[in-house]
Amino acid sequence: MARILMSQASVGPEEEEALIRAVRSGWVAPLGPEVDAFEAAICERTGREHALALASGTAALHLALLEFGAKPGVCVVLSSMTFAATANAVAYTGAEAVFVDSREADGNVDAELMIEAVRVLQGEGREVVAAIPVDLFGRCADYDVLEPALGELGVPVLADAAESLGSMHRGRPAGSFGEAAAFSFNGNKIITTSGGGMLVSDDGDLIRRARYLSTQAREPAPWYEHTEVGFNYRMSNILAALGRAQLSKLDEFIARRREIREMYLEAFSDIDGLRFLGRSEEVDGSTENCWLTAIDLGGHVGVSADEMVAHLDGNGIEGRHLWKPMHLQPLWERARVFENGVSEGLFKRGITLPSGYGLTNGEVERVIGAVREKLDRA
Ligand SMILES: Cc1ncc(COP(=O)(O)O)c(C=O)c1O
């Protein structure tokens, strides 16, 4: 039986056509009309005024942080429960990464704790140049609380929306929060360019500067003139064509991932102690793109995340631990953290289940059967 994967990319004839179109247009070098059109399409989808297509979501975070003034001697506060890329982007700038723990409901950053972290750091005379809430597994962070409070404290919000394209929070689309937001289009995301990312903002100067840094900081001169260190971070025209084809199917991708989540919700509704970290229905204008479905096995004494992942693996199914919090990573053992124990608990008890667009109902049933088998035996 074929192995059931977590979140496989789904590409078809539309993507093939888009790639051929880009190749035949002669715009094979980086940049070109597909890049411009992809940026415009993301602006339209997110309601942002400006977008910059880049080689990765990590590059988008890195450039935004540089624009916010991240450098040695200053701090950036960020969600601890995230993929390494969020913290790596801070490390590239030399700024001090200060981690903030999660809230129990969904693993997203504890907004009050993030605000307190900024207050404490500022009280110590430290400069906090940015705060990065992460939209975990596709569910937007609590921007209602974060945006006004951090605004008052003078700290720009950089939303890590790598996982949340297409989600809504209280009537506003993911990526529209904060001074800037970063998307990822890597291979396992809700849409993919095989590798890529996008920085979005309403601040034209910020995007202009980031654009300049992303193309080796080349000055407008007839020769190659440079006054700053730049990066080779732009997205290629060919990959942008792929991105446009994928973006045109985003709603279809979300609808199928939502159906899969609903199948899991229904199948596990009778299991005491099994909890979902997100939902499928709309509440208060908030919807999730259902990128990955995450469950907390907490109430089930005797089944840890580790055991469930191993059991699924033995059944040819890819289950994954939730992101191991950054403050528990050996790399960051000396980092400062504002901790409440929540993300550590979620990491021990939580897993994500296969959620890809291309999964058949039969495959989802296989996952459900395997999870139930393990819980019933516990
Ligand atoms: C939360 C989060 N932030 C940042 C990234 C980095 O994106 P990329 O892989 O495109 O660099 C990812 C995905 O990989 C992610 O899941």
mmCIF file of C-alpha atoms and ligand atoms in Angstrom:
data_model
loop_
_atom_site.group_PDB
_atom_site.id
_atom_site.type_symbol
_atom_site.label_atom_id
_atom_site.label_comp_id
_atom_site.label_asym_id
_atom_site.label_seq_id
_atom_site.Cartn_x
_atom_site.Cartn_y
_atom_site.Cartn_z
ATOM 1 C CA MET A 1 0.000 0.000 0.000
ATOM 2 C CA ALA A 2 1.251 3.482 -0.867
ATOM 3 C CA ARG A 3 2.518 5.565 2.037
ATOM 4 C CA ILE A 4 0.141 8.340 3.060
ATOM 5 C CA LEU A 5 2.025 11.616 3.265
ATOM 6 C CA MET A 6 1.381 14.715 5.349
ATOM 7 C CA SER A 7 0.886 17.404 2.722
ATOM 8 C CA GLN A 8 1.837 16.566 -0.820
ATOM 9 C CA ALA A 9 1.878 19.207 -3.517
ATOM 10 C CA SER A 10 -0.845 18.860 -6.099
ATOM 11 C CA VAL A 11 -0.005 19.944 -9.636
ATOM 12 C CA GLY A 12 -1.818 19.205 -12.874
ATOM 13 C CA PRO A 13 -2.304 20.406 -16.449
ATOM 14 C CA GLU A 14 -2.823 24.056 -15.373
ATOM 15 C CA GLU A 15 0.621 24.140 -13.790
ATOM 16 C CA GLU A 16 2.151 22.368 -16.763
ATOM 17 C CA GLU A 17 0.628 24.928 -19.135
ATOM 18 C CA ALA A 18 1.791 27.826 -16.982
ATOM 19 C CA LEU A 19 5.354 26.525 -16.949
ATOM 20 C CA ILE A 20 5.392 26.017 -20.707
ATOM 21 C CA ARG A 21 3.965 29.515 -21.179
ATOM 22 C CA ALA A 22 6.746 30.990 -19.034
ATOM 23 C CA VAL A 23 9.484 29.054 -20.827
ATOM 24 C CA ARG A 24 8.142 29.894 -24.288
ATOM 25 C CA SER A 25 7.851 33.579 -23.404
ATOM 26 C CA GLY A 26 11.632 33.714 -23.252
ATOM 27 C CA TRP A 27 11.564 35.109 -19.688
ATOM 28 C CA VAL A 28 13.650 32.317 -18.258
ATOM 29 C CA ALA A 29 15.916 34.596 -16.254
ATOM 30 C CA PRO A 30 14.872 35.747 -12.793
ATOM 31 C CA LEU A 31 12.082 38.339 -12.868
ATOM 32 C CA GLY A 32 9.657 38.994 -15.703
ATOM 33 C CA PRO A 33 5.921 39.445 -16.270
ATOM 34 C CA GLU A 34 4.895 36.298 -14.357
ATOM 35 C CA VAL A 35 6.577 37.653 -11.220
ATOM 36 C CA ASP A 36 4.759 40.988 -11.563
ATOM 37 C CA ALA A 37 1.432 39.230 -12.140
ATOM 38 C CA PHE A 38 1.963 36.855 -9.197
ATOM 39 C CA GLU A 39 2.753 39.791 -6.904
ATOM 40 C CA ALA A 40 -0.394 41.590 -8.082
ATOM 41 C CA ALA A 41 -2.514 38.469 -7.530
ATOM 42 C CA ILE A 42 -1.235 38.058 -3.960
ATOM 43 C CA CYS A 43 -1.960 41.753 -3.287
ATOM 44 C CA GLU A 44 -5.488 41.214 -4.498
ATOM 45 C CA ARG A 45 -6.001 38.112 -2.392
ATOM 46 C CA THR A 46 -4.643 39.674 0.803
ATOM 47 C CA GLY A 47 -5.796 43.273 0.310
ATOM 48 C CA ARG A 48 -2.183 44.460 0.611
ATOM 49 C CA GLU A 49 -0.860 47.324 -1.464
ATOM 50 C CA HIS A 50 2.580 45.892 -2.187
ATOM 51 C CA ALA A 51 4.138 42.456 -2.568
ATOM 52 C CA LEU A 52 7.632 41.173 -3.274
ATOM 53 C CA ALA A 53 8.115 37.649 -4.658
ATOM 54 C CA LEU A 54 11.174 35.966 -3.176
ATOM 55 C CA ALA A 55 13.094 32.721 -3.227
ATOM 56 C CA SER A 56 11.620 31.618 0.136
ATOM 57 C CA GLY A 57 9.495 32.593 3.084
ATOM 58 C CA THR A 58 12.677 32.706 5.149
ATOM 59 C CA ALA A 59 14.069 35.369 2.809
ATOM 60 C CA ALA A 60 10.852 37.387 3.243
ATOM 61 C CA LEU A 61 11.221 37.278 7.037
ATOM 62 C CA HIS A 62 14.912 38.142 6.824
ATOM 63 C CA LEU A 63 14.444 41.197 4.598
ATOM 64 C CA ALA A 64 11.527 42.526 6.656
ATOM 65 C CA LEU A 65 13.549 42.174 9.850
ATOM 66 C CA LEU A 66 16.446 44.102 8.314
ATOM 67 C CA GLU A 67 14.015 46.868 7.357
ATOM 68 C CA PHE A 68 12.683 46.999 10.916
ATOM 69 C CA GLY A 69 16.231 47.554 12.128
ATOM 70 C CA ALA A 70 17.116 44.085 13.400
ATOM 71 C CA LYS A 71 20.858 43.961 14.154
ATOM 72 C CA PRO A 72 23.181 43.027 17.004
ATOM 73 C CA GLY A 73 22.196 44.654 20.291
ATOM 74 C CA VAL A 74 18.431 44.819 19.695
ATOM 75 C CA CYS A 75 15.705 42.213 20.339
ATOM 76 C CA VAL A 76 12.998 40.510 18.311
ATOM 77 C CA VAL A 77 10.214 38.699 20.171
ATOM 78 C CA LEU A 78 8.673 35.722 18.391
ATOM 79 C CA SER A 79 6.511 32.641 18.821
ATOM 80 C CA SER A 80 8.497 29.756 20.231
ATOM 81 C CA MET A 81 6.253 27.116 18.696
ATOM 82 C CA THR A 82 7.222 27.470 15.047
ATOM 83 C CA PHE A 83 9.373 26.030 12.320
ATOM 84 C CA ALA A 84 13.083 26.836 12.663
ATOM 85 C CA ALA A 85 12.964 29.334 9.775
ATOM 86 C CA THR A 86 11.286 32.039 11.870
ATOM 87 C CA ALA A 87 14.087 31.988 14.422
ATOM 88 C CA ASN A 88 16.798 31.517 11.808
ATOM 89 C CA ALA A 89 15.719 34.734 10.083
ATOM 90 C CA VAL A 90 16.268 36.593 13.366
ATOM 91 C CA ALA A 91 19.648 34.929 13.826
ATOM 92 C CA TYR A 92 20.809 36.057 10.358
ATOM 93 C CA THR A 93 20.418 39.683 11.460
ATOM 94 C CA GLY A 94 22.413 39.260 14.686
ATOM 95 C CA ALA A 95 19.470 40.514 16.794
ATOM 96 C CA GLU A 96 18.624 38.656 20.007
ATOM 97 C CA ALA A 97 15.686 36.263 19.568
ATOM 98 C CA VAL A 98 13.381 36.266 22.609
ATOM 99 C CA PHE A 99 10.837 33.464 22.534
ATOM 100 C CA VAL A 100 7.239 33.581 23.729
ATOM 101 C CA ASP A 101 5.152 30.549 24.691
ATOM 102 C CA SER A 102 1.781 29.395 23.330
ATOM 103 C CA ARG A 103 -1.831 29.497 24.337
ATOM 104 C CA GLU A 104 -3.548 26.202 25.067
ATOM 105 C CA ALA A 105 -6.436 26.522 22.602
ATOM 106 C CA ASP A 106 -4.439 26.247 19.389
ATOM 107 C CA GLY A 107 -0.716 26.546 20.089
ATOM 108 C CA ASN A 108 -0.559 30.049 18.624
ATOM 109 C CA VAL A 109 1.439 32.569 20.591
ATOM 110 C CA ASP A 110 -0.041 33.683 23.924
ATOM 111 C CA ALA A 111 -0.792 37.283 22.928
ATOM 112 C CA GLU A 112 -0.821 38.630 26.499
ATOM 113 C CA LEU A 113 2.522 36.985 27.189
ATOM 114 C CA MET A 114 3.999 38.450 23.999
ATOM 115 C CA ILE A 115 2.879 41.925 25.057
ATOM 116 C CA GLU A 116 4.267 41.366 28.554
ATOM 117 C CA ALA A 117 7.578 40.213 27.064
ATOM 118 C CA VAL A 118 7.867 43.492 25.145
ATOM 119 C CA ARG A 119 6.999 45.512 28.257
ATOM 120 C CA VAL A 120 9.567 43.686 30.368
ATOM 121 C CA LEU A 121 12.291 44.074 27.744
ATOM 122 C CA GLN A 122 11.517 47.757 27.216
ATOM 123 C CA GLY A 123 11.470 48.231 31.005
ATOM 124 C CA GLU A 124 15.026 46.898 31.038
ATOM 125 C CA GLY A 125 15.970 49.488 28.463
ATOM 126 C CA ARG A 126 16.144 46.993 25.608
ATOM 127 C CA GLU A 127 15.086 47.999 22.102
ATOM 128 C CA VAL A 128 12.493 45.617 20.611
ATOM 129 C CA VAL A 129 12.457 46.192 16.847
ATOM 130 C CA ALA A 130 9.790 43.651 15.842
ATOM 131 C CA ALA A 131 7.376 41.023 17.107
ATOM 132 C CA ILE A 132 6.705 37.912 14.999
ATOM 133 C CA PRO A 133 3.488 36.017 15.734
ATOM 134 C CA VAL A 134 3.238 32.809 13.676
ATOM 135 C CA ASP A 135 -0.055 31.612 12.141
ATOM 136 C CA LEU A 136 0.346 28.030 13.297
ATOM 137 C CA PHE A 137 -0.825 25.251 10.950
ATOM 138 C CA GLY A 138 -2.853 27.836 9.036
ATOM 139 C CA ARG A 139 -4.762 29.444 11.898
ATOM 140 C CA CYS A 140 -4.191 33.183 12.346
ATOM 141 C CA ALA A 141 -2.669 34.438 15.583
ATOM 142 C CA ASP A 142 -4.667 36.751 17.828
ATOM 143 C CA TYR A 143 -4.026 39.977 15.921
ATOM 144 C CA ASP A 144 -7.024 41.670 17.542
ATOM 145 C CA VAL A 145 -5.066 41.797 20.749
ATOM 146 C CA LEU A 146 -1.539 41.985 19.358
ATOM 147 C CA GLU A 147 -1.866 44.768 16.785
ATOM 148 C CA PRO A 148 -3.228 47.556 19.012
ATOM 149 C CA ALA A 149 -1.119 46.688 22.067
ATOM 150 C CA LEU A 150 2.156 46.329 20.177
ATOM 151 C CA GLY A 151 1.311 49.455 18.188
ATOM 152 C CA GLU A 152 1.030 51.395 21.440
ATOM 153 C CA LEU A 153 4.381 50.021 22.543
ATOM 154 C CA GLY A 154 5.904 51.146 19.221
ATOM 155 C CA VAL A 155 6.815 47.621 18.097
ATOM 156 C CA PRO A 156 6.030 46.658 14.474
ATOM 157 C CA VAL A 157 4.340 43.311 13.880
ATOM 158 C CA LEU A 158 5.837 41.010 11.267
ATOM 159 C CA ALA A 159 3.253 38.271 10.721
ATOM 160 C CA ASP A 160 4.716 34.884 9.848
ATOM 161 C CA ALA A 161 1.865 33.829 7.571
ATOM 162 C CA ALA A 162 3.948 31.077 5.911
ATOM 163 C CA GLU A 163 1.232 28.523 6.667
ATOM 164 C CA SER A 164 -1.948 30.608 6.512
ATOM 165 C CA LEU A 165 -2.543 31.848 2.953
ATOM 166 C CA GLY A 166 -6.303 31.885 2.400
ATOM 167 C CA SER A 167 -7.295 31.950 6.087
ATOM 168 C CA MET A 168 -9.347 34.791 7.568
ATOM 169 C CA HIS A 169 -9.274 36.373 10.996
ATOM 170 C CA ARG A 170 -12.344 38.372 11.953
ATOM 171 C CA GLY A 171 -13.124 39.257 8.376
ATOM 172 C CA ARG A 172 -9.555 40.094 7.369
ATOM 173 C CA PRO A 173 -7.342 37.849 5.250
ATOM 174 C CA ALA A 174 -4.140 36.230 6.515
ATOM 175 C CA GLY A 175 -1.199 38.354 5.457
ATOM 176 C CA SER A 176 -3.090 41.622 5.986
ATOM 177 C CA PHE A 177 -2.001 41.895 9.617
ATOM 178 C CA GLY A 178 0.929 43.801 10.976
ATOM 179 C CA GLU A 179 3.328 46.197 9.239
ATOM 180 C CA ALA A 180 4.393 43.311 7.004
ATOM 181 C CA ALA A 181 3.714 39.603 6.541
ATOM 182 C CA ALA A 182 5.639 36.712 5.022
ATOM 183 C CA PHE A 183 4.203 33.799 3.020
ATOM 184 C CA SER A 184 5.929 30.571 2.046
ATOM 185 C CA PHE A 185 5.318 28.552 -1.109
ATOM 186 C CA ASN A 186 7.611 25.665 -0.322
ATOM 187 C CA GLY A 187 6.674 22.166 -1.414
ATOM 188 C CA ASN A 188 4.349 21.260 1.460
ATOM 189 C CA LYS A 189 2.435 24.541 1.764
ATOM 190 C CA ILE A 190 -1.161 25.153 0.702
ATOM 191 C CA ILE A 191 0.123 26.454 -2.634
ATOM 192 C CA THR A 192 3.633 25.866 -3.875
ATOM 193 C CA THR A 193 6.165 27.269 -6.318
ATOM 194 C CA SER A 194 8.362 24.284 -5.365
ATOM 195 C CA GLY A 195 10.322 26.825 -3.328
ATOM 196 C CA GLY A 196 9.417 30.465 -2.839
ATOM 197 C CA GLY A 197 7.940 33.136 -0.641
ATOM 198 C CA MET A 198 6.368 36.581 -0.646
ATOM 199 C CA LEU A 199 6.729 39.646 1.526
ATOM 200 C CA VAL A 200 3.607 41.833 1.660
ATOM 201 C CA SER A 201 3.009 45.236 3.203
ATOM 202 C CA ASP A 202 1.120 48.489 2.752
ATOM 203 C CA ASP A 203 4.375 50.359 3.229
ATOM 204 C CA GLY A 204 5.740 51.112 -0.252
ATOM 205 C CA ASP A 205 9.121 52.244 1.067
ATOM 206 C CA LEU A 206 9.595 49.026 3.007
ATOM 207 C CA ILE A 207 8.888 46.896 -0.073
ATOM 208 C CA ARG A 208 11.050 49.129 -2.303
ATOM 209 C CA ARG A 209 14.007 48.779 0.067
ATOM 210 C CA ALA A 210 13.459 45.021 0.426
ATOM 211 C CA ARG A 211 13.275 44.714 -3.368
ATOM 212 C CA TYR A 212 16.597 46.523 -3.686
ATOM 213 C CA LEU A 213 18.265 44.328 -1.032
ATOM 214 C CA SER A 214 16.842 41.182 -2.674
ATOM 215 C CA THR A 215 18.637 41.899 -5.966
ATOM 216 C CA GLN A 216 22.163 42.263 -4.563
ATOM 217 C CA ALA A 217 21.531 45.896 -3.530
ATOM 218 C CA ARG A 218 22.364 47.139 -6.982
ATOM 219 C CA GLU A 219 22.360 50.914 -7.302
ATOM 220 C CA PRO A 220 20.751 52.567 -10.323
ATOM 221 C CA ALA A 221 23.927 53.159 -12.333
ATOM 222 C CA PRO A 222 24.984 52.055 -15.832
ATOM 223 C CA TRP A 223 27.571 49.731 -14.249
ATOM 224 C CA TYR A 224 27.339 47.446 -11.191
ATOM 225 C CA GLU A 225 27.465 49.934 -8.323
ATOM 226 C CA HIS A 226 27.003 48.855 -4.689
ATOM 227 C CA THR A 227 26.948 50.725 -1.400
ATOM 228 C CA GLU A 228 25.402 47.965 0.775
ATOM 229 C CA VAL A 229 25.522 44.216 1.181
ATOM 230 C CA GLY A 230 22.600 42.671 -0.714
ATOM 231 C CA PHE A 231 21.130 39.224 -1.260
ATOM 232 C CA ASN A 232 20.157 37.040 -4.185
ATOM 233 C CA TYR A 233 16.620 36.458 -2.959
ATOM 234 C CA ARG A 234 14.263 37.018 -5.921
ATOM 235 C CA MET A 235 11.796 34.495 -7.282
ATOM 236 C CA SER A 236 12.284 33.324 -10.860
ATOM 237 C CA ASN A 237 9.752 34.093 -13.578
ATOM 238 C CA ILE A 238 9.196 30.369 -14.195
ATOM 239 C CA LEU A 239 8.328 29.635 -10.594
ATOM 240 C CA ALA A 240 6.016 32.640 -10.439
ATOM 241 C CA ALA A 241 4.053 31.127 -13.356
ATOM 242 C CA LEU A 242 3.658 27.959 -11.281
ATOM 243 C CA GLY A 243 2.560 30.101 -8.317
ATOM 244 C CA ARG A 244 -0.132 31.836 -10.365
ATOM 245 C CA ALA A 245 -1.598 28.520 -11.513
ATOM 246 C CA GLN A 246 -1.585 27.247 -7.933
ATOM 247 C CA LEU A 247 -3.119 30.445 -6.573
ATOM 248 C CA SER A 248 -6.023 30.122 -9.003
ATOM 249 C CA LYS A 249 -6.851 26.812 -7.254
ATOM 250 C CA LEU A 250 -6.370 28.019 -3.687
ATOM 251 C CA ASP A 251 -10.073 27.933 -2.806
ATOM 252 C CA GLU A 252 -10.390 24.424 -4.192
ATOM 253 C CA PHE A 253 -7.352 23.326 -2.152
ATOM 254 C CA ILE A 254 -8.822 24.869 0.997
ATOM 255 C CA ALA A 255 -12.226 23.282 0.423
ATOM 256 C CA ARG A 256 -10.723 19.792 0.170
ATOM 257 C CA ARG A 257 -8.476 20.263 3.220
ATOM 258 C CA ARG A 258 -11.537 21.457 5.126
ATOM 259 C CA GLU A 259 -13.462 18.328 4.062
ATOM 260 C CA ILE A 260 -10.592 16.197 5.326
ATOM 261 C CA ARG A 261 -10.595 18.040 8.653
ATOM 262 C CA GLU A 262 -14.345 17.499 8.918
ATOM 263 C CA MET A 263 -13.874 13.774 8.345
ATOM 264 C CA TYR A 264 -11.365 13.676 11.214
ATOM 265 C CA LEU A 265 -13.618 15.811 13.447
ATOM 266 C CA GLU A 266 -16.559 13.544 12.891
ATOM 267 C CA ALA A 267 -14.611 10.326 13.249
ATOM 268 C CA PHE A 268 -13.020 11.332 16.560
ATOM 269 C CA SER A 269 -15.973 13.196 18.070
ATOM 270 C CA ASP A 270 -16.723 10.349 20.482
ATOM 271 C CA ILE A 271 -13.157 10.062 21.797
ATOM 272 C CA ASP A 272 -12.851 11.638 25.215
ATOM 273 C CA GLY A 273 -9.724 13.643 25.688
ATOM 274 C CA LEU A 274 -8.845 13.993 21.998
ATOM 275 C CA ARG A 275 -8.879 17.648 21.073
ATOM 276 C CA PHE A 276 -8.422 19.527 17.798
ATOM 277 C CA LEU A 277 -6.190 22.598 17.718
ATOM 278 C CA GLY A 278 -8.311 24.245 15.044
ATOM 279 C CA ARG A 279 -11.791 24.017 13.623
ATOM 280 C CA SER A 280 -13.415 23.746 10.222
ATOM 281 C CA GLU A 281 -16.392 26.105 10.475
ATOM 282 C CA GLU A 282 -16.464 29.893 10.350
ATOM 283 C CA VAL A 283 -16.707 31.686 13.697
ATOM 284 C CA ASP A 284 -16.831 35.505 13.992
ATOM 285 C CA GLY A 285 -15.556 35.976 10.435
ATOM 286 C CA SER A 286 -12.573 33.679 11.103
ATOM 287 C CA THR A 287 -11.887 30.681 8.896
ATOM 288 C CA GLU A 288 -8.882 28.421 8.604
ATOM 289 C CA ASN A 289 -7.282 27.177 5.426
ATOM 290 C CA CYS A 290 -6.991 23.797 7.244
ATOM 291 C CA TRP A 291 -3.423 23.454 5.941
ATOM 292 C CA LEU A 292 -2.623 20.762 8.515
ATOM 293 C CA THR A 293 -5.013 19.202 10.990
ATOM 294 C CA ALA A 294 -3.434 19.051 14.453
ATOM 295 C CA ILE A 295 -4.736 17.042 17.395
ATOM 296 C CA ASP A 296 -3.862 16.972 21.089
ATOM 297 C CA LEU A 297 -3.926 13.432 22.499
ATOM 298 C CA GLY A 298 -3.612 14.862 25.996
ATOM 299 C CA GLY A 299 -6.639 13.324 27.635
ATOM 300 C CA HIS A 300 -5.577 9.846 26.559
ATOM 301 C CA VAL A 301 -3.401 8.552 29.323
ATOM 302 C CA GLY A 302 -0.876 6.179 27.894
ATOM 303 C CA VAL A 303 -0.535 7.453 24.318
ATOM 304 C CA SER A 304 2.135 10.051 23.745
ATOM 305 C CA ALA A 305 2.710 11.902 20.486
ATOM 306 C CA ASP A 306 5.852 9.828 20.057
ATOM 307 C CA GLU A 307 3.992 6.546 20.302
ATOM 308 C CA MET A 308 1.252 7.678 17.940
ATOM 309 C CA VAL A 309 3.760 8.905 15.333
ATOM 310 C CA ALA A 310 5.579 5.548 15.537
ATOM 311 C CA HIS A 311 2.315 3.600 15.281
ATOM 312 C CA LEU A 312 1.203 5.579 12.218
ATOM 313 C CA ASP A 313 4.616 5.137 10.649
ATOM 314 C CA GLY A 314 4.303 1.369 11.136
ATOM 315 C CA ASN A 315 1.034 1.582 9.207
ATOM 316 C CA GLY A 316 2.545 3.467 6.283
ATOM 317 C CA ILE A 317 1.184 6.829 7.419
ATOM 318 C CA GLU A 318 3.132 10.015 7.987
ATOM 319 C CA GLY A 319 2.065 11.563 11.291
ATOM 320 C CA ARG A 320 4.247 14.341 12.622
ATOM 321 C CA HIS A 321 5.007 15.937 15.948
ATOM 322 C CA LEU A 322 3.906 19.530 16.307
ATOM 323 C CA TRP A 323 6.809 21.965 15.893
ATOM 324 C CA LYS A 324 9.248 21.440 18.743
ATOM 325 C CA PRO A 325 9.320 24.817 20.519
ATOM 326 C CA MET A 326 12.429 26.825 19.728
ATOM 327 C CA HIS A 327 13.260 27.378 23.413
ATOM 328 C CA LEU A 328 13.597 23.590 23.805
ATOM 329 C CA GLN A 329 15.965 23.257 20.843
ATOM 330 C CA PRO A 330 19.640 22.661 21.636
ATOM 331 C CA LEU A 331 20.471 25.524 19.255
ATOM 332 C CA TRP A 332 18.539 27.994 21.376
ATOM 333 C CA GLU A 333 19.228 26.616 24.872
ATOM 334 C CA ARG A 334 20.707 29.904 26.025
ATOM 335 C CA ALA A 335 17.970 32.064 24.512
ATOM 336 C CA ARG A 336 15.635 34.060 26.671
ATOM 337 C CA VAL A 337 12.060 32.783 26.835
ATOM 338 C CA PHE A 338 8.790 33.976 28.319
ATOM 339 C CA GLU A 339 7.429 30.588 29.232
ATOM 340 C CA ASN A 340 4.143 29.209 30.526
ATOM 341 C CA GLY A 341 4.757 25.512 29.837
ATOM 342 C CA VAL A 342 1.987 25.277 27.216
ATOM 343 C CA SER A 343 4.051 24.663 24.082
ATOM 344 C CA GLU A 344 6.143 22.025 25.878
ATOM 345 C CA GLY A 345 2.946 20.162 26.812
ATOM 346 C CA LEU A 346 1.511 20.472 23.313
ATOM 347 C CA PHE A 347 4.751 19.185 21.842
ATOM 348 C CA LYS A 348 4.589 16.050 24.021
ATOM 349 C CA ARG A 349 0.948 15.367 23.257
ATOM 350 C CA GLY A 350 0.243 16.802 19.823
ATOM 351 C CA ILE A 351 0.551 15.503 16.276
ATOM 352 C CA THR A 352 -0.496 16.605 12.827
ATOM 353 C CA LEU A 353 -2.419 14.257 10.562
ATOM 354 C CA PRO A 354 -2.135 13.839 6.789
ATOM 355 C CA SER A 355 -4.076 16.745 5.266
ATOM 356 C CA GLY A 356 -3.065 17.013 1.606
ATOM 357 C CA TYR A 357 -5.485 18.030 -1.127
ATOM 358 C CA GLY A 358 -4.854 14.840 -3.094
ATOM 359 C CA LEU A 359 -5.748 12.374 -0.315
ATOM 360 C CA THR A 360 -8.665 10.113 -1.166
ATOM 361 C CA ASN A 361 -11.465 9.505 1.323
ATOM 362 C CA GLY A 362 -10.211 5.937 1.547
ATOM 363 C CA GLU A 363 -6.785 7.176 2.621
ATOM 364 C CA VAL A 364 -8.297 9.478 5.234
ATOM 365 C CA GLU A 365 -10.305 6.502 6.542
ATOM 366 C CA ARG A 366 -7.086 4.521 6.782
ATOM 367 C CA VAL A 367 -5.562 7.273 8.944
ATOM 368 C CA ILE A 368 -8.689 7.390 11.112
ATOM 369 C CA GLY A 369 -8.622 3.614 11.549
ATOM 370 C CA ALA A 370 -4.963 3.613 12.547
ATOM 371 C CA VAL A 371 -5.408 6.428 15.104
ATOM 372 C CA ARG A 372 -8.445 4.731 16.626
ATOM 373 C CA GLU A 373 -6.694 1.387 16.781
ATOM 374 C CA LYS A 374 -3.872 2.870 18.859
ATOM 375 C CA LEU A 375 -6.217 4.774 21.185
ATOM 376 C CA ASP A 376 -8.539 1.785 21.666
ATOM 377 C CA ARG A 377 -5.625 -0.376 22.689
ATOM 378 C CA ALA A 378 -4.298 2.154 25.205
HETATM 379 C C1 LIG B 1 6.007 28.995 10.195
HETATM 380 C C2 LIG B 1 6.966 29.004 9.067
HETATM 381 N N1 LIG B 1 7.771 30.073 8.929
HETATM 382 C C3 LIG B 1 8.653 30.163 7.917
HETATM 383 C C4 LIG B 1 8.763 29.163 6.977
HETATM 384 C C5 LIG B 1 9.825 29.294 5.939
HETATM 385 O O1 LIG B 1 9.401 29.264 4.650
HETATM 386 P P1 LIG B 1 10.388 28.751 3.469
HETATM 387 O O2 LIG B 1 10.518 27.277 3.617
HETATM 388 O O3 LIG B 1 9.658 29.152 2.244
HETATM 389 O O4 LIG B 1 11.679 29.460 3.644
HETATM 390 C C6 LIG B 1 7.935 28.030 7.066
HETATM 391 C C7 LIG B 1 7.942 26.921 6.081
HETATM 392 O O5 LIG B 1 8.825 26.345 5.655
HETATM 393 C C8 LIG B 1 7.024 27.937 8.148
HETATM 394 O O6 LIG B 1 6.226 26.873 8.297
#
